[in-house]
GROMACS .gro file of C-alpha atoms in nm:
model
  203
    1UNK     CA    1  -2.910  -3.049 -12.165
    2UNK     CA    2  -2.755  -3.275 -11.903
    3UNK     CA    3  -2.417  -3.048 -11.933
    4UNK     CA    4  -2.613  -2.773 -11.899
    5UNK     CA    5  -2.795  -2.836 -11.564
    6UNK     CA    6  -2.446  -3.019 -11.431
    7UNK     CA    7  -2.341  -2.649 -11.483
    8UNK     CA    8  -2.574  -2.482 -11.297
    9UNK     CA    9  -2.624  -2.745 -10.977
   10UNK     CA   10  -2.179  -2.643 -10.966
   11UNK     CA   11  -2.240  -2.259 -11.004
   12UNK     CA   12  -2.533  -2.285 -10.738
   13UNK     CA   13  -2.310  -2.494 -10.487
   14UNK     CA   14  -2.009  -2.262 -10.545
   15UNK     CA   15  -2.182  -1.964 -10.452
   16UNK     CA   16  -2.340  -2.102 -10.142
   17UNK     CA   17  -1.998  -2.247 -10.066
   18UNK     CA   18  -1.875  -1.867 -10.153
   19UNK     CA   19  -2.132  -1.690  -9.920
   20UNK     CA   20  -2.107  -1.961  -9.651
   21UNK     CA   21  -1.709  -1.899  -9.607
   22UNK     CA   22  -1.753  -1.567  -9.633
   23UNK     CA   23  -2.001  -1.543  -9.351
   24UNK     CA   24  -1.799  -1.798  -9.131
   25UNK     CA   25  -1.434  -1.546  -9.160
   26UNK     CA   26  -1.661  -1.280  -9.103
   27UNK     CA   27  -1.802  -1.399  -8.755
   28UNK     CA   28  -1.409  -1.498  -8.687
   29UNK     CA   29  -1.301  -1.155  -8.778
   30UNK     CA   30  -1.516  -1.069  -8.565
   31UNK     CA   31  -1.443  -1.259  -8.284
   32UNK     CA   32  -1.161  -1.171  -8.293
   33UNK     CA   33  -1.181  -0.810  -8.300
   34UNK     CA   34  -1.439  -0.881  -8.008
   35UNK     CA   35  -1.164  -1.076  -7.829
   36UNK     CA   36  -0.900  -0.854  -7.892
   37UNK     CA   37  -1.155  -0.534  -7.772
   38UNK     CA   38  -1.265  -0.749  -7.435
   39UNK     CA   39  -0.871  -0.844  -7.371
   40UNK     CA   40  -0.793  -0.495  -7.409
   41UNK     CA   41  -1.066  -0.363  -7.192
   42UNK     CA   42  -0.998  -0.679  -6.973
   43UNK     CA   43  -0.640  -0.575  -6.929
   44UNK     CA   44  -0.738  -0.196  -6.867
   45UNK     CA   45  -1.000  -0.305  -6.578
   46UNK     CA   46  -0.675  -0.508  -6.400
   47UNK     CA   47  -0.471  -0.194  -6.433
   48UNK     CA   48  -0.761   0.019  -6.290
   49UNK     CA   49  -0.797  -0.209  -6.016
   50UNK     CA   50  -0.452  -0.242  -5.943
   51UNK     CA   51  -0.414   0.132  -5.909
   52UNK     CA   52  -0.720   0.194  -5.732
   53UNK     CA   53  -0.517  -0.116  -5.511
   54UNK     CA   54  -0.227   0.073  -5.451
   55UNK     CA   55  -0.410   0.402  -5.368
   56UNK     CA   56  -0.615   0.211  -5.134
   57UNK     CA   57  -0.335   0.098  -4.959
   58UNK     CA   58  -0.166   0.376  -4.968
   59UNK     CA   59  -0.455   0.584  -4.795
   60UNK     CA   60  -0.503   0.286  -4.564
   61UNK     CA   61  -0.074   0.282  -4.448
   62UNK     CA   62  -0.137   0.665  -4.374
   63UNK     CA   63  -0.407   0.631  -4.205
   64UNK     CA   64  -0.284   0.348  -3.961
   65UNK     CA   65   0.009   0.565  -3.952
   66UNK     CA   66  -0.167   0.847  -3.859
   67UNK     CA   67  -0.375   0.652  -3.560
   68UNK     CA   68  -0.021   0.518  -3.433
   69UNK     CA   69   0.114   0.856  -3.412
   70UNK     CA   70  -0.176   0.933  -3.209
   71UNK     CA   71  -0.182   0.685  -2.969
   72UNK     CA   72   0.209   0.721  -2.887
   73UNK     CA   73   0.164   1.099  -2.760
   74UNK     CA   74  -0.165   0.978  -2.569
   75UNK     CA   75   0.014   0.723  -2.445
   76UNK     CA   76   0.345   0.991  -2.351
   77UNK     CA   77   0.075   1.200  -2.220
   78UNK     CA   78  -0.063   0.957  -1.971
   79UNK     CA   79   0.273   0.823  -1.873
   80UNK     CA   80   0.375   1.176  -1.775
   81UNK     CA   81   0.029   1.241  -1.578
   82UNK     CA   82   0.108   0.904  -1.414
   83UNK     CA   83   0.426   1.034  -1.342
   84UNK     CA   84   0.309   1.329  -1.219
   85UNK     CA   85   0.049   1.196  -0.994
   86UNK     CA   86   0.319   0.926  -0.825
   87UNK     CA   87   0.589   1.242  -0.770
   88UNK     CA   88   0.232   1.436  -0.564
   89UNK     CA   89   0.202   1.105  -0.388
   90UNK     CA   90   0.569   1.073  -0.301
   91UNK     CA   91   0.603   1.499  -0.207
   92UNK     CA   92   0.294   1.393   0.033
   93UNK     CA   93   0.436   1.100   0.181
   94UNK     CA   94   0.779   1.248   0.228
   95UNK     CA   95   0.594   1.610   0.387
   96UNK     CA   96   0.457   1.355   0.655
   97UNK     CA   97   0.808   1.196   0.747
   98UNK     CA   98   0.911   1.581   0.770
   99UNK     CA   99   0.662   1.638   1.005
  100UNK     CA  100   0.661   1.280   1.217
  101UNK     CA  101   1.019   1.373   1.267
  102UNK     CA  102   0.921   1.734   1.419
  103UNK     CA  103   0.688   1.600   1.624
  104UNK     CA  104   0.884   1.293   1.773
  105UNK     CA  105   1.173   1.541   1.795
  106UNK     CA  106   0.947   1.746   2.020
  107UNK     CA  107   0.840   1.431   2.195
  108UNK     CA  108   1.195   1.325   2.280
  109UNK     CA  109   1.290   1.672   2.454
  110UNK     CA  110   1.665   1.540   2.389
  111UNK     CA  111   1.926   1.780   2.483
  112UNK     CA  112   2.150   1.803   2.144
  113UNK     CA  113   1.896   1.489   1.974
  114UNK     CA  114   1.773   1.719   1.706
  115UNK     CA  115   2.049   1.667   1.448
  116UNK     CA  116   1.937   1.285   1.484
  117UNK     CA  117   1.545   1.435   1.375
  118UNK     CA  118   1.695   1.648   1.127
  119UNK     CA  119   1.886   1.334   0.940
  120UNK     CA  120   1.623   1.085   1.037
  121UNK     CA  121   1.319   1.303   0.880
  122UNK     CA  122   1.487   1.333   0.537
  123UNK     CA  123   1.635   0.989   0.562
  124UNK     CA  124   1.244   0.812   0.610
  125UNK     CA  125   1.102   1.110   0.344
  126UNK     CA  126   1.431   1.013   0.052
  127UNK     CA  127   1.277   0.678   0.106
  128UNK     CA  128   0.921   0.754  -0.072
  129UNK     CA  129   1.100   0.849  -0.397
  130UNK     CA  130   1.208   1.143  -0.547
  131UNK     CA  131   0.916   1.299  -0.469
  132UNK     CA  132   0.980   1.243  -0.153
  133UNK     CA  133   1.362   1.412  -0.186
  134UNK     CA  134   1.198   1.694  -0.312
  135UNK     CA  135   0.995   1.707  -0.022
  136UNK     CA  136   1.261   1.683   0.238
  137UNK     CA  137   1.442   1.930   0.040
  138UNK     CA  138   1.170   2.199  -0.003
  139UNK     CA  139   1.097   2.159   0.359
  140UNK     CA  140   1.467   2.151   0.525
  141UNK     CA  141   1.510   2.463   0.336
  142UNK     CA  142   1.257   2.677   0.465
  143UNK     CA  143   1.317   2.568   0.746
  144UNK     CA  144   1.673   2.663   0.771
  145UNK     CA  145   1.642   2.971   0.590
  146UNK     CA  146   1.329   3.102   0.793
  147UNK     CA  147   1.609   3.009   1.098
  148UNK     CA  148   1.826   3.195   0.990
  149UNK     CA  149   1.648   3.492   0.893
  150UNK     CA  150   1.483   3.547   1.261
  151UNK     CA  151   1.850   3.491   1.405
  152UNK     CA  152   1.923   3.803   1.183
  153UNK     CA  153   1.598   3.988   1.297
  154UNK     CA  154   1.673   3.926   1.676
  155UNK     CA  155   2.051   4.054   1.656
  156UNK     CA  156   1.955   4.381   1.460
  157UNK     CA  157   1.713   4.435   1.768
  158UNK     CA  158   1.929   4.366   2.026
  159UNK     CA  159   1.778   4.058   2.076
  160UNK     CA  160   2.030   3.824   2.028
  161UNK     CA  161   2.431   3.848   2.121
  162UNK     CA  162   2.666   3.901   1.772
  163UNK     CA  163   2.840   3.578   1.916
  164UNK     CA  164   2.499   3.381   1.957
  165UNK     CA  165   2.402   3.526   1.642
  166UNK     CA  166   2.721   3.360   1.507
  167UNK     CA  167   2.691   3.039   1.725
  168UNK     CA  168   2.342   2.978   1.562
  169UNK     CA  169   2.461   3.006   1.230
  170UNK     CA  170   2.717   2.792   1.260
  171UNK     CA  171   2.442   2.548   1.419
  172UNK     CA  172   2.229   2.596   1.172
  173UNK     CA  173   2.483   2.512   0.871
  174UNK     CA  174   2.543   2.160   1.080
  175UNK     CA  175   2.140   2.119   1.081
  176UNK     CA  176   2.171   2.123   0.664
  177UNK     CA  177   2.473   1.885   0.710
  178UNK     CA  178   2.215   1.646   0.889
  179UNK     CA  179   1.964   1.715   0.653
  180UNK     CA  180   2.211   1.597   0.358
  181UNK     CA  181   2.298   1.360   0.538
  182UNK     CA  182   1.999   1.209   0.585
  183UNK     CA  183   1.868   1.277   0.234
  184UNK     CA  184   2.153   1.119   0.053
  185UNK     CA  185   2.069   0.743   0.282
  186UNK     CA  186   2.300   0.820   0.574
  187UNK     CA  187   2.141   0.649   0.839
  188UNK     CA  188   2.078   0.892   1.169
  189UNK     CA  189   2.187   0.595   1.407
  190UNK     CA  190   2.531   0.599   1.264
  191UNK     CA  191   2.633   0.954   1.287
  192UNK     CA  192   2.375   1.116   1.489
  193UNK     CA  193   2.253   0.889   1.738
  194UNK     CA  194   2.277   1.033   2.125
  195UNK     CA  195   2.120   0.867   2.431
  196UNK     CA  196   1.812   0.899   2.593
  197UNK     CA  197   1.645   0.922   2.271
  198UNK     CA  198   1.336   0.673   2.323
  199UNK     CA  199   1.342   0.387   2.109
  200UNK     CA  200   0.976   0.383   1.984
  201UNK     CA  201   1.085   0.751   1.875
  202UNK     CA  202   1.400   0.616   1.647
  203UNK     CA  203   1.457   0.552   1.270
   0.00000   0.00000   0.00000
């Protein structure tokens, strides 16, 4: 009887020892099935991230890019309107020094003084800029050329001599010389300078 019921109490432990290890591997299994699903899903939320990273940035260099380009042909844009605005300011400037020089040759009522005007008004307007230059140019020119043209005018009319008509082109071609002159930062006192020119009227 006591064998008997030794027996049994063993068989009764064994299978709860059975069911018990059982259950335990099974919740490890598990576990680590679990663990080796979250790695896994871990590890594919990383690479999503670092993709959606990379695309981010990618989007974000373009972008930047994209504003830079931008601003650099604003930027060339308003440098060249800048530009342009100085060069209207300079043309200006160097138109009054054309005129000034007109006037105070006028003034002066120099016999053989207005070379020294010529040189001096293109000197005082190449010293505004190049706007300026392109003043005294644009201005020296039609001048000389509307010269010349009513020279021509007056000797097909009988107006003027064929040798004055030649005298005043040659004149005329020695007026651009001044004007050159002048233009390129040949000061008028050194070549062109005559007396009786009033001082308050020189360069």
């Amino acid at each position: 009887m006591k064998g008997f019921t030794l027996l049994l109490v063993l068989s009764l432990i064994l299978v709860f020892y059975v069911d018990d290890m059982h259950a335990w591997f099974g919740s490890s299994s598990s576990g680590s099935s679990g663990s080796r699903s979250s790695g896994s899903s871990n590890r594919s939320s990383m690479s999503r991230s670092r993709t959606s990273w990379w695309r981010g940035s990618s989007v974000k260099s373009k972008t930047q890019a994209v504003i830079n380009k931008v601003k650099d042909k604003t930027q060339a844009v308003i440098n060249k309107l800048k530009d342009k605005i100085n060069r209207a300011k300079e043309y200006s400037k160097g138109s009054k020094e054309m005129v000034k020089s007109y006037i105070d040759m006028r003034k002066s009522n120099v016999i053989g003084a207005d070379k020294y005007f010529h040189a001096k008004g293109n000197y005082n307007a190449a010293k505004q800029g190049p706007g300026g230059v392109k003043a005294a140019e644009d201005i020296s020119d039609i001048r000389e050329k509307t010269d010349k043209m009513r020279y021509k005018v007056e000797n097909t009319l009988g107006l003027m001599s064929d040798k004055e008509y030649k005298e005043k082109l040659a004149d005329s071609d020695k007026d651009r010389e001044a004007n050159q002159w002048g233009r390129s930062g040949g000061d008028p006192n050194i070549k062109y300078r005559v007396n009786g020119i009033p001082d308050n009227l020189k360069k």
